[in-house]
Short mmCIF file of C-alpha atoms and ligand atoms in Angstrom, two decimals:
data_model
loop_
_atom_site.label_atom_id
_atom_site.label_comp_id
_atom_site.label_asym_id
_atom_site.label_seq_id
_atom_site.Cartn_x
_atom_site.Cartn_y
_atom_site.Cartn_z
CA UNK A 1 69.87 -22.95 -142.73
CA UNK A 2 70.07 -26.73 -142.45
CA UNK A 3 66.76 -28.39 -142.92
CA UNK A 4 66.13 -30.67 -139.95
CA UNK A 5 62.94 -32.35 -138.82
CA UNK A 6 62.08 -29.51 -136.44
CA UNK A 7 62.40 -26.64 -138.94
CA UNK A 8 60.62 -28.69 -141.61
CA UNK A 9 57.67 -29.40 -139.31
CA UNK A 10 57.68 -25.77 -138.17
CA UNK A 11 57.21 -24.52 -141.72
CA UNK A 12 54.60 -27.15 -142.50
CA UNK A 13 52.71 -26.20 -139.32
CA UNK A 14 52.74 -22.53 -140.31
CA UNK A 15 51.36 -23.32 -143.76
CA UNK A 16 48.70 -25.66 -142.39
CA UNK A 17 47.49 -22.87 -140.08
CA UNK A 18 46.80 -20.65 -143.09
CA UNK A 19 49.96 -18.64 -142.61
CA UNK A 20 52.37 -17.96 -145.41
CA UNK A 21 56.06 -18.84 -145.41
CA UNK A 22 58.09 -15.64 -144.97
CA UNK A 23 60.31 -14.47 -147.78
CA UNK A 24 64.00 -15.31 -147.19
CA UNK A 25 65.87 -12.02 -146.95
CA UNK A 26 69.57 -11.24 -147.15
CA UNK A 27 69.52 -8.33 -144.69
CA UNK A 28 67.84 -7.75 -141.31
CA UNK A 29 64.35 -6.32 -141.30
CA UNK A 30 62.28 -6.60 -144.48
CA UNK A 31 61.79 -3.28 -146.26
CA UNK A 32 58.61 -1.97 -147.84
CA UNK A 33 58.68 1.20 -149.92
CA UNK A 34 55.37 2.92 -150.72
CA UNK A 35 55.25 5.55 -153.48
CA UNK A 36 52.37 8.03 -153.09
CA UNK A 37 50.82 9.12 -149.81
CA UNK A 38 47.18 9.28 -150.92
CA UNK A 39 44.16 7.06 -150.29
CA UNK A 40 45.97 3.87 -151.32
CA UNK A 41 49.55 4.58 -150.27
CA UNK A 42 48.98 6.21 -146.86
CA UNK A 43 46.57 3.42 -145.86
CA UNK A 44 48.95 0.65 -146.97
CA UNK A 45 51.93 2.25 -145.20
CA UNK A 46 49.96 2.74 -141.98
CA UNK A 47 48.52 -0.79 -141.90
CA UNK A 48 51.86 -2.47 -142.60
CA UNK A 49 53.66 -0.38 -139.98
CA UNK A 50 50.86 -0.72 -137.40
CA UNK A 51 50.27 -4.46 -137.78
CA UNK A 52 53.90 -5.55 -138.15
CA UNK A 53 54.77 -3.78 -134.88
CA UNK A 54 58.25 -2.79 -136.00
CA UNK A 55 59.07 -6.04 -137.80
CA UNK A 56 58.97 -4.31 -141.19
CA UNK A 57 60.73 -1.06 -142.15
CA UNK A 58 58.25 1.14 -144.01
CA UNK A 59 59.24 4.13 -146.14
CA UNK A 60 56.61 6.40 -147.70
CA UNK A 61 57.68 8.62 -150.60
CA UNK A 62 55.36 11.57 -151.21
CA UNK A 63 56.35 15.02 -152.54
CA UNK A 64 53.59 17.04 -150.81
CA UNK A 65 53.73 17.91 -147.13
CA UNK A 66 49.98 18.49 -147.14
CA UNK A 67 47.58 16.09 -148.85
CA UNK A 68 44.30 17.67 -149.94
CA UNK A 69 41.70 14.98 -150.41
CA UNK A 70 39.95 15.08 -153.77
CA UNK A 71 37.04 13.55 -151.87
CA UNK A 72 35.03 16.46 -150.48
CA UNK A 73 36.95 18.93 -152.70
CA UNK A 74 33.67 19.46 -154.58
CA UNK A 75 32.02 20.27 -151.25
CA UNK A 76 34.71 22.90 -150.74
CA UNK A 77 33.74 24.35 -154.16
CA UNK A 78 30.12 24.39 -153.04
CA UNK A 79 30.93 26.15 -149.75
CA UNK A 80 30.11 23.11 -147.55
CA UNK A 81 33.73 22.56 -146.42
CA UNK A 82 36.73 24.81 -145.78
CA UNK A 83 40.01 24.07 -147.55
CA UNK A 84 41.56 23.35 -144.14
CA UNK A 85 38.92 20.61 -143.58
CA UNK A 86 40.32 18.59 -146.50
CA UNK A 87 44.03 19.14 -145.67
CA UNK A 88 46.02 16.38 -143.96
CA UNK A 89 49.65 16.01 -142.90
CA UNK A 90 51.96 13.02 -142.53
CA UNK A 91 53.20 13.83 -139.00
CA UNK A 92 51.28 11.06 -137.21
CA UNK A 93 52.44 8.41 -139.70
CA UNK A 94 56.03 9.29 -138.79
CA UNK A 95 55.61 9.99 -135.07
CA UNK A 96 53.14 7.28 -134.03
CA UNK A 97 53.75 4.52 -136.56
CA UNK A 98 57.49 4.97 -137.16
CA UNK A 99 57.09 5.32 -140.93
CA UNK A 100 60.04 6.93 -142.69
CA UNK A 101 58.23 9.72 -144.57
CA UNK A 102 60.38 11.05 -147.42
CA UNK A 103 59.04 14.21 -149.07
CA UNK A 104 60.37 13.78 -152.58
CA UNK A 105 59.36 12.47 -156.01
CA UNK A 106 60.16 8.89 -156.97
CA UNK A 107 61.68 9.25 -160.43
CA UNK A 108 62.70 5.69 -161.27
CA UNK A 109 62.36 2.05 -160.26
CA UNK A 110 65.18 -0.40 -160.88
CA UNK A 111 63.49 -3.78 -160.69
CA UNK A 112 66.78 -5.73 -160.89
CA UNK A 113 68.51 -4.01 -157.99
CA UNK A 114 65.10 -3.41 -156.28
CA UNK A 115 65.63 0.28 -155.65
CA UNK A 116 63.56 3.44 -156.09
CA UNK A 117 65.46 6.56 -157.12
CA UNK A 118 64.50 10.01 -155.84
CA UNK A 119 64.41 13.39 -157.63
CA UNK A 120 66.52 14.82 -154.80
CA UNK A 121 69.22 12.18 -155.38
CA UNK A 122 69.92 8.79 -153.86
CA UNK A 123 67.86 5.66 -153.94
CA UNK A 124 65.92 3.51 -151.48
CA UNK A 125 66.07 -0.30 -151.50
CA UNK A 126 62.95 -2.44 -151.14
CA UNK A 127 61.89 -6.04 -150.75
CA UNK A 128 58.33 -5.12 -151.67
CA UNK A 129 57.33 -1.95 -153.50
CA UNK A 130 53.81 -0.51 -153.40
CA UNK A 131 52.87 2.08 -156.03
CA UNK A 132 49.80 4.25 -155.46
CA UNK A 133 50.59 7.35 -157.53
CA UNK A 134 47.03 8.16 -158.60
CA UNK A 135 46.45 9.54 -162.08
CA UNK A 136 48.15 11.61 -164.75
CA UNK A 137 46.47 13.08 -167.82
CA UNK A 138 46.75 11.65 -171.33
CA UNK A 139 48.70 14.12 -173.47
CA UNK A 140 46.63 15.80 -176.19
CA UNK A 141 43.36 14.32 -174.88
CA UNK A 142 41.45 17.61 -175.29
CA UNK A 143 42.44 19.57 -178.39
CA UNK A 144 43.86 22.96 -177.43
CA UNK A 145 44.51 22.06 -173.76
CA UNK A 146 47.69 21.01 -172.04
CA UNK A 147 49.02 21.39 -168.52
CA UNK A 148 50.48 24.84 -169.40
CA UNK A 149 46.86 26.02 -169.83
CA UNK A 150 45.74 24.75 -166.41
CA UNK A 151 45.69 28.23 -164.87
CA UNK A 152 43.30 29.53 -167.50
CA UNK A 153 41.29 26.33 -167.73
CA UNK A 154 41.81 24.36 -164.48
CA UNK A 155 41.25 20.62 -164.19
CA UNK A 156 40.97 20.64 -160.37
CA UNK A 157 41.23 16.87 -160.54
CA UNK A 158 44.21 16.82 -158.16
CA UNK A 159 42.99 18.76 -155.17
CA UNK A 160 44.71 21.82 -153.70
CA UNK A 161 45.73 24.96 -155.58
CA UNK A 162 43.76 23.88 -158.68
CA UNK A 163 40.58 23.55 -156.60
CA UNK A 164 41.15 26.97 -154.99
CA UNK A 165 41.68 28.48 -158.44
CA UNK A 166 38.49 26.97 -159.84
CA UNK A 167 36.47 28.22 -156.87
CA UNK A 168 37.87 31.76 -157.26
CA UNK A 169 37.01 31.69 -160.97
CA UNK A 170 33.41 30.58 -160.26
CA UNK A 171 32.96 33.34 -157.67
CA UNK A 172 34.36 35.94 -160.11
CA UNK A 173 32.03 34.98 -162.98
CA UNK A 174 30.15 37.94 -164.50
CA UNK A 175 26.40 38.08 -163.98
CA UNK A 176 24.70 35.68 -166.37
CA UNK A 177 28.10 34.20 -167.38
CA UNK A 178 28.85 30.68 -168.61
CA UNK A 179 30.67 27.87 -166.82
CA UNK A 180 31.77 25.04 -169.11
CA UNK A 181 33.01 21.59 -168.17
CA UNK A 182 34.77 19.19 -170.53
CA UNK A 183 34.07 15.79 -168.94
CA UNK A 184 36.46 12.83 -169.33
CA UNK A 185 35.95 9.48 -171.10
CA UNK A 186 35.88 6.21 -169.10
CA UNK A 187 37.70 4.97 -167.13
CA UNK A 188 38.54 7.89 -164.88
CA UNK A 189 39.02 8.89 -161.23
CA UNK A 190 35.70 9.19 -159.37
CA UNK A 191 32.92 8.45 -161.90
CA UNK A 192 30.33 10.71 -160.16
CA UNK A 193 32.96 13.45 -159.49
CA UNK A 194 32.31 15.73 -162.51
CA UNK A 195 28.54 15.63 -161.92
CA UNK A 196 28.79 16.31 -158.19
CA UNK A 197 31.07 19.21 -159.15
CA UNK A 198 28.47 20.63 -161.53
CA UNK A 199 25.89 20.37 -158.74
CA UNK A 200 28.15 22.26 -156.34
CA UNK A 201 28.95 24.97 -158.90
CA UNK A 202 25.21 25.31 -159.60
CA UNK A 203 24.58 25.60 -155.85
CA UNK A 204 27.01 28.54 -155.64
CA UNK A 205 25.69 30.21 -158.81
CA UNK A 206 22.06 29.84 -157.76
CA UNK A 207 22.85 31.90 -154.64
CA UNK A 208 25.17 34.51 -156.21
CA UNK A 209 24.55 34.56 -159.93
CA UNK A 210 21.20 32.92 -160.71
CA UNK A 211 21.11 33.79 -164.42
CA UNK A 212 24.46 32.06 -165.05
CA UNK A 213 24.55 28.91 -167.21
CA UNK A 214 26.48 25.64 -167.04
CA UNK A 215 27.31 23.52 -170.08
CA UNK A 216 28.88 20.08 -169.91
CA UNK A 217 30.51 18.58 -172.99
CA UNK A 218 30.62 14.85 -172.32
CA UNK A 219 32.08 12.11 -174.55
CA UNK A 220 29.89 9.51 -172.80
CA UNK A 221 26.30 8.50 -173.50
CA UNK A 222 25.60 8.03 -169.79
CA UNK A 223 27.29 8.65 -166.48
CA UNK A 224 27.31 7.49 -162.86
CA UNK A 225 24.06 8.10 -160.91
CA UNK A 226 22.76 9.86 -164.04
CA UNK A 227 19.04 9.69 -163.25
CA UNK A 228 19.69 10.88 -159.68
CA UNK A 229 21.74 13.86 -160.82
CA UNK A 230 19.32 14.77 -163.60
CA UNK A 231 16.39 14.62 -161.21
CA UNK A 232 18.28 16.78 -158.70
CA UNK A 233 19.34 19.31 -161.35
CA UNK A 234 15.72 19.68 -162.50
CA UNK A 235 14.52 20.05 -158.88
CA UNK A 236 17.17 22.45 -157.59
CA UNK A 237 18.68 24.20 -160.61
CA UNK A 238 15.96 24.25 -163.25
CA UNK A 239 17.11 25.50 -166.66
CA UNK A 240 20.67 26.18 -165.50
CA UNK A 241 22.50 23.01 -166.62
CA UNK A 242 22.85 21.82 -170.21
CA UNK A 243 24.45 18.37 -170.49
CA UNK A 244 25.65 17.63 -174.04
CA UNK A 245 26.30 13.90 -174.29
CA UNK A 246 27.91 11.76 -176.95
CA UNK A 247 24.79 11.76 -179.17
CA UNK A 248 24.95 15.54 -179.53
CA UNK A 249 28.69 15.69 -180.24
CA UNK A 250 29.80 16.10 -176.60
CA UNK A 251 32.96 14.14 -177.40
CA UNK A 252 33.91 16.34 -180.36
CA UNK A 253 35.45 19.18 -178.35
CA UNK A 254 38.30 21.63 -178.62
CA UNK A 255 39.17 24.57 -176.38
CA UNK A 256 41.08 27.81 -176.81
CA UNK A 257 42.38 28.94 -173.41
CA UNK A 258 43.60 32.35 -174.69
CA UNK A 259 40.26 33.23 -176.27
CA UNK A 260 38.28 31.40 -173.54
CA UNK A 261 36.20 29.53 -176.08
CA UNK A 262 34.91 25.97 -176.23
CA UNK A 263 33.95 24.41 -179.55
CA UNK A 264 31.47 21.53 -179.32
CA UNK A 265 30.70 19.70 -182.54
CA UNK A 266 31.72 22.75 -184.62
CA UNK A 267 29.82 25.31 -182.52
CA UNK A 268 32.04 27.81 -180.72
CA UNK A 269 30.90 29.30 -177.39
CA UNK A 270 32.59 32.06 -175.40
CA UNK A 271 32.79 31.02 -171.75
CA UNK A 272 33.85 32.63 -168.49
CA UNK A 273 35.14 29.52 -166.71
CA UNK A 274 36.21 26.28 -168.33
CA UNK A 275 36.93 23.20 -166.23
CA UNK A 276 38.78 20.75 -168.49
CA UNK A 277 39.00 17.20 -167.10
CA UNK A 278 41.12 15.30 -169.62
CA UNK A 279 41.33 11.53 -170.20
CA UNK A 280 43.44 9.82 -167.55
CA UNK A 281 46.06 7.11 -167.12
CA UNK A 282 48.12 5.73 -164.22
CA UNK A 283 50.51 8.14 -162.49
CA UNK A 284 53.74 8.26 -164.51
CA UNK A 285 55.93 6.36 -162.02
CA UNK A 286 53.92 3.19 -162.75
CA UNK A 287 54.82 3.52 -166.42
CA UNK A 288 58.47 4.21 -165.49
CA UNK A 289 58.46 1.01 -163.41
CA UNK A 290 57.30 -0.86 -166.51
CA UNK A 291 54.14 -2.23 -164.87
CA UNK A 292 51.48 -0.60 -167.09
CA UNK A 293 49.87 -1.65 -170.34
CA UNK A 294 50.49 1.91 -171.56
CA UNK A 295 47.56 3.34 -169.59
CA UNK A 296 46.86 1.39 -166.40
CA UNK A 297 48.70 -1.21 -164.31
CA UNK A 298 47.13 -4.70 -164.47
CA UNK A 299 47.11 -6.43 -161.05
CA UNK A 300 46.17 -9.76 -159.48
CA UNK A 301 42.93 -9.36 -157.54
CA UNK A 302 43.96 -11.54 -154.57
CA UNK A 303 46.73 -9.22 -153.35
CA UNK A 304 47.01 -6.26 -155.81
CA UNK A 305 50.42 -7.51 -157.01
CA UNK A 306 51.44 -6.37 -160.47
CA UNK A 307 51.00 -8.87 -163.29
CA UNK A 308 54.45 -7.73 -164.48
CA UNK A 309 56.40 -8.15 -161.21
CA UNK A 310 55.45 -10.13 -158.07
CA UNK A 311 57.42 -7.76 -155.80
CA UNK A 312 55.52 -4.67 -156.97
CA UNK A 313 51.92 -3.91 -155.95
CA UNK A 314 49.74 -1.22 -157.53
CA UNK A 315 46.81 0.33 -155.67
CA UNK A 316 43.99 2.71 -156.32
CA UNK A 317 43.40 4.74 -159.45
CA UNK A 318 46.60 3.57 -161.17
CA UNK A 319 45.61 -0.10 -161.06
CA UNK A 320 43.59 -2.03 -163.58
CA UNK A 321 41.81 -4.47 -161.30
CA UNK A 322 38.35 -5.19 -162.67
CA UNK A 323 34.98 -3.95 -161.46
CA UNK A 324 35.82 -1.41 -158.75
CA UNK A 325 35.45 2.27 -159.63
CA UNK A 326 38.50 4.48 -159.20
CA UNK A 327 37.67 6.03 -155.82
CA UNK A 328 39.29 6.85 -152.52
CA UNK A 329 37.12 4.22 -150.81
CA UNK A 330 38.29 1.61 -153.36
CA UNK A 331 41.96 2.58 -152.96
CA UNK A 332 41.65 2.35 -149.17
CA UNK A 333 39.94 -1.04 -149.40
CA UNK A 334 42.55 -2.39 -151.83
CA UNK A 335 45.35 -1.04 -149.61
CA UNK A 336 44.18 -3.15 -146.65
CA UNK A 337 44.09 -6.32 -148.75
CA UNK A 338 47.56 -5.51 -150.08
CA UNK A 339 49.00 -4.64 -146.64
CA UNK A 340 47.81 -7.98 -145.28
CA UNK A 341 49.34 -9.87 -148.21
CA UNK A 342 52.65 -8.00 -148.09
CA UNK A 343 52.99 -8.55 -144.36
CA UNK A 344 52.19 -12.22 -144.85
CA UNK A 345 54.81 -12.56 -147.58
CA UNK A 346 57.49 -10.84 -145.50
CA UNK A 347 56.82 -12.13 -141.99
CA UNK A 348 54.67 -15.24 -142.43
CA UNK A 349 51.62 -13.65 -140.78
CA UNK A 350 48.17 -14.94 -141.71
CA UNK A 351 46.80 -13.83 -145.06
CA UNK A 352 43.01 -13.43 -145.13
CA UNK A 353 40.94 -13.91 -148.29
CA UNK A 354 40.58 -10.66 -150.22
CA UNK A 355 37.27 -8.81 -149.75
CA UNK A 356 36.67 -5.31 -151.03
CA UNK A 357 33.96 -2.68 -150.74
CA UNK A 358 33.16 0.78 -152.06
CA UNK A 359 30.56 3.50 -151.65
CA UNK A 360 30.58 6.81 -153.53
CA UNK A 361 28.43 9.54 -151.98
CA UNK A 362 27.56 12.72 -153.89
CA UNK A 363 25.95 15.93 -152.70
CA UNK A 364 23.49 17.50 -155.14
CA UNK A 365 22.31 20.41 -152.97
CA UNK A 366 22.06 21.17 -149.22
CA UNK A 367 21.20 17.90 -147.41
CA UNK A 368 20.44 16.17 -150.73
CA UNK A 369 22.94 13.30 -150.66
CA UNK A 370 22.92 10.20 -152.89
CA UNK A 371 25.12 7.13 -152.96
CA UNK A 372 26.11 4.09 -154.99
CA UNK A 373 28.15 1.19 -153.69
CA UNK A 374 29.03 -2.50 -153.88
CA UNK A 375 31.00 -5.35 -152.36
CA UNK A 376 33.58 -7.30 -154.35
CA UNK A 377 35.68 -10.45 -154.19
CA UNK A 378 38.89 -11.61 -155.81
CA UNK A 379 38.55 -14.05 -158.70
CA UNK A 380 41.46 -15.40 -160.74
CA UNK A 381 40.59 -12.90 -163.51
CA UNK A 382 39.72 -9.70 -161.64
CA UNK A 383 38.12 -7.97 -158.66
CA UNK A 384 34.52 -8.97 -159.33
CA UNK A 385 31.37 -7.27 -158.09
CA UNK A 386 29.28 -9.40 -155.70
CA UNK A 387 26.31 -7.13 -155.04
CA UNK A 388 25.49 -3.44 -155.06
CA UNK A 389 23.07 -0.72 -154.06
CA UNK A 390 22.12 2.74 -155.27
CA UNK A 391 19.90 5.60 -154.04
CA UNK A 392 16.54 5.83 -155.79
CA UNK A 393 14.91 8.76 -157.55
CA UNK A 394 12.01 10.25 -155.61
CA UNK A 395 13.45 9.46 -152.17
CA UNK A 396 12.18 11.63 -149.32
CA UNK A 397 14.25 14.47 -147.93
CA UNK A 398 14.91 12.77 -144.57
CA UNK A 399 16.59 9.83 -146.29
CA UNK A 400 18.64 12.16 -148.50
CA UNK A 401 19.75 14.11 -145.44
CA UNK A 402 20.69 10.88 -143.66
CA UNK A 403 22.70 9.83 -146.73
CA UNK A 404 24.61 13.11 -146.61
CA UNK A 405 25.24 12.70 -142.86
CA UNK A 406 26.55 9.20 -143.55
CA UNK A 407 29.08 10.67 -145.99
CA UNK A 408 30.42 13.00 -143.27
CA UNK A 409 31.00 10.00 -141.03
CA UNK A 410 32.72 8.15 -143.86
CA UNK A 411 35.07 11.08 -144.50
CA UNK A 412 36.13 11.24 -140.85
CA UNK A 413 36.67 7.47 -140.85
CA UNK A 414 38.70 7.13 -144.03
CA UNK A 415 40.99 10.05 -143.29
CA UNK A 416 41.83 8.67 -139.86
CA UNK A 417 42.33 5.24 -141.45
CA UNK A 418 44.85 6.85 -143.85
CA UNK A 419 46.71 9.26 -141.61
CA UNK A 420 46.17 7.89 -138.08
C1 FAD B 1 36.57 15.99 -157.53
C2 FAD B 1 36.79 14.64 -156.96
C3 FAD B 1 35.93 14.13 -156.02
C4 FAD B 1 36.13 12.87 -155.49
N1 FAD B 1 35.27 12.40 -154.54
C5 FAD B 1 35.43 11.16 -154.04
C6 FAD B 1 34.54 10.66 -153.05
O1 FAD B 1 33.60 11.34 -152.63
N2 FAD B 1 34.76 9.41 -152.56
C7 FAD B 1 35.81 8.65 -152.98
O2 FAD B 1 35.95 7.54 -152.49
N3 FAD B 1 36.66 9.10 -153.93
C8 FAD B 1 36.52 10.33 -154.45
N4 FAD B 1 37.40 10.81 -155.40
C9 FAD B 1 38.44 9.90 -155.94
C10 FAD B 1 39.67 9.79 -155.04
O3 FAD B 1 40.19 11.05 -154.75
C11 FAD B 1 40.74 8.95 -155.73
O4 FAD B 1 40.15 7.83 -156.33
C12 FAD B 1 41.78 8.49 -154.71
O5 FAD B 1 42.44 9.63 -154.20
C13 FAD B 1 42.75 7.51 -155.33
O6 FAD B 1 43.76 7.17 -154.42
P1 FAD B 1 45.23 6.88 -154.96
O7 FAD B 1 46.03 6.46 -153.78
O8 FAD B 1 45.16 6.03 -156.15
O9 FAD B 1 45.72 8.31 -155.49
P2 FAD B 1 45.89 9.70 -154.70
O10 FAD B 1 45.02 9.75 -153.52
O11 FAD B 1 45.79 10.77 -155.72
O12 FAD B 1 47.36 9.66 -154.17
C14 FAD B 1 48.45 9.65 -155.04
C15 FAD B 1 49.63 10.31 -154.36
O13 FAD B 1 50.82 9.91 -155.06
C16 FAD B 1 51.70 10.98 -155.10
N5 FAD B 1 52.62 10.73 -156.21
C17 FAD B 1 52.33 10.68 -157.53
N6 FAD B 1 53.44 10.41 -158.25
C18 FAD B 1 54.45 10.27 -157.35
C19 FAD B 1 55.84 10.02 -157.47
N7 FAD B 1 56.42 9.83 -158.66
N8 FAD B 1 56.58 9.97 -156.35
C20 FAD B 1 56.01 10.16 -155.12
N9 FAD B 1 54.69 10.40 -154.96
C21 FAD B 1 53.94 10.48 -156.05
C22 FAD B 1 50.80 12.20 -155.27
O14 FAD B 1 51.44 13.38 -154.82
C23 FAD B 1 49.58 11.82 -154.43
O15 FAD B 1 49.66 12.35 -153.11
C24 FAD B 1 37.24 12.09 -155.92
C25 FAD B 1 38.11 12.60 -156.87
C26 FAD B 1 37.90 13.87 -157.39
C27 FAD B 1 38.88 14.43 -158.38
#
């Protein structure tokens, strides 16, 4: 292109209007590849495809044909949702938004040639790559447990068959049996998740097996919404739940899946169900792309771009962004900021200042919902919390019921925001 007065003024006008200069591309349409069709990836793919109105080619790589949301998977355990209620397909993303949905694993990223290779063979070129692969477990995090043992001691921290298995195990517990949970260290996916799960398991046991016991071995001294959960456990499930925190050796744990034993600070207990939730790190493809610090992928708060590569963005649980908890709401919120920035970089559309929000609802018992949430902004260092809110202990039952109802509305909203 020759730079004449008209093109120069055109570009300057675009920049003055708060628009960004589009990236100069060798081929026709700019190409965005998204790896992972969960809360972050599906949202980003849908927003880029929807808002660019065909100007950008979007490919979504996701191995599963059905995505089971981890959010509300505890409610499935508790009998408040069916498995089919938390199952979603990618058909609308392809049919309505024209996204090229590839059901395969991404097994490599070549940052020089800007291609993503697939387990099934071949590779897909990108101008911008968005990674939202969720979490993987840290090898050897819980002594005696590895992924081979997940049928005997399920994690159920990626929803689907693991969640079904855990529910079947809870329902098959002998009368007066013991359910154990090994809780993870920070940071991890869904900070209130293990404690909502315990509440839901207690709800089921109270109805079917009221003399059963629950023990939680926890490496942490405190946990999300702790006083709310502890109040609820005392109110609804008195004497059933024993939380063993860091002070009582809750972090000094080993398990034996063949013998079905859990050893906490030297004391061995025979259990009937053991839900092991190991320490977590970014989904492996982020590490393979070379954008992690070994555990998580550091990103710039303004657009979720990787600190290691400006053409790669990392969303959701896999990212290390600052103050936001690793939640579906956070991933969805980050995806919209990223989609706007990626579209701006590729087409010159307006880029809005980054604003984020999150709320995590938890159900303790029927109609007893609690929540914690905050708004956030991008600073040069991180995504920083602006202000927050949390349910209070002692709230009346109408408010708790309304909080639960609010969570049902949120679920309907976020899943249609992800999948169309
Ligand atoms: C029990 C439980 C309860 C929860 N409850 C809530 C809640 O109430 N509210 C809330 O906001 N959050 C909740 N969460 C957290 C929420 O599920 C996650 O934070 C959210 O799913 C993160 O989104 P993500 O896009 O980072 O990862 P995911 O949603 O896990 O999506 C990652 C996707 O990437 C795919 N993938 C991974 N590797 C590859 C690869 N190499 N190639 C291609 N695809 C790949 C996976 O198949 C997966 O579909 C809960 C989590 C759990 C476990």
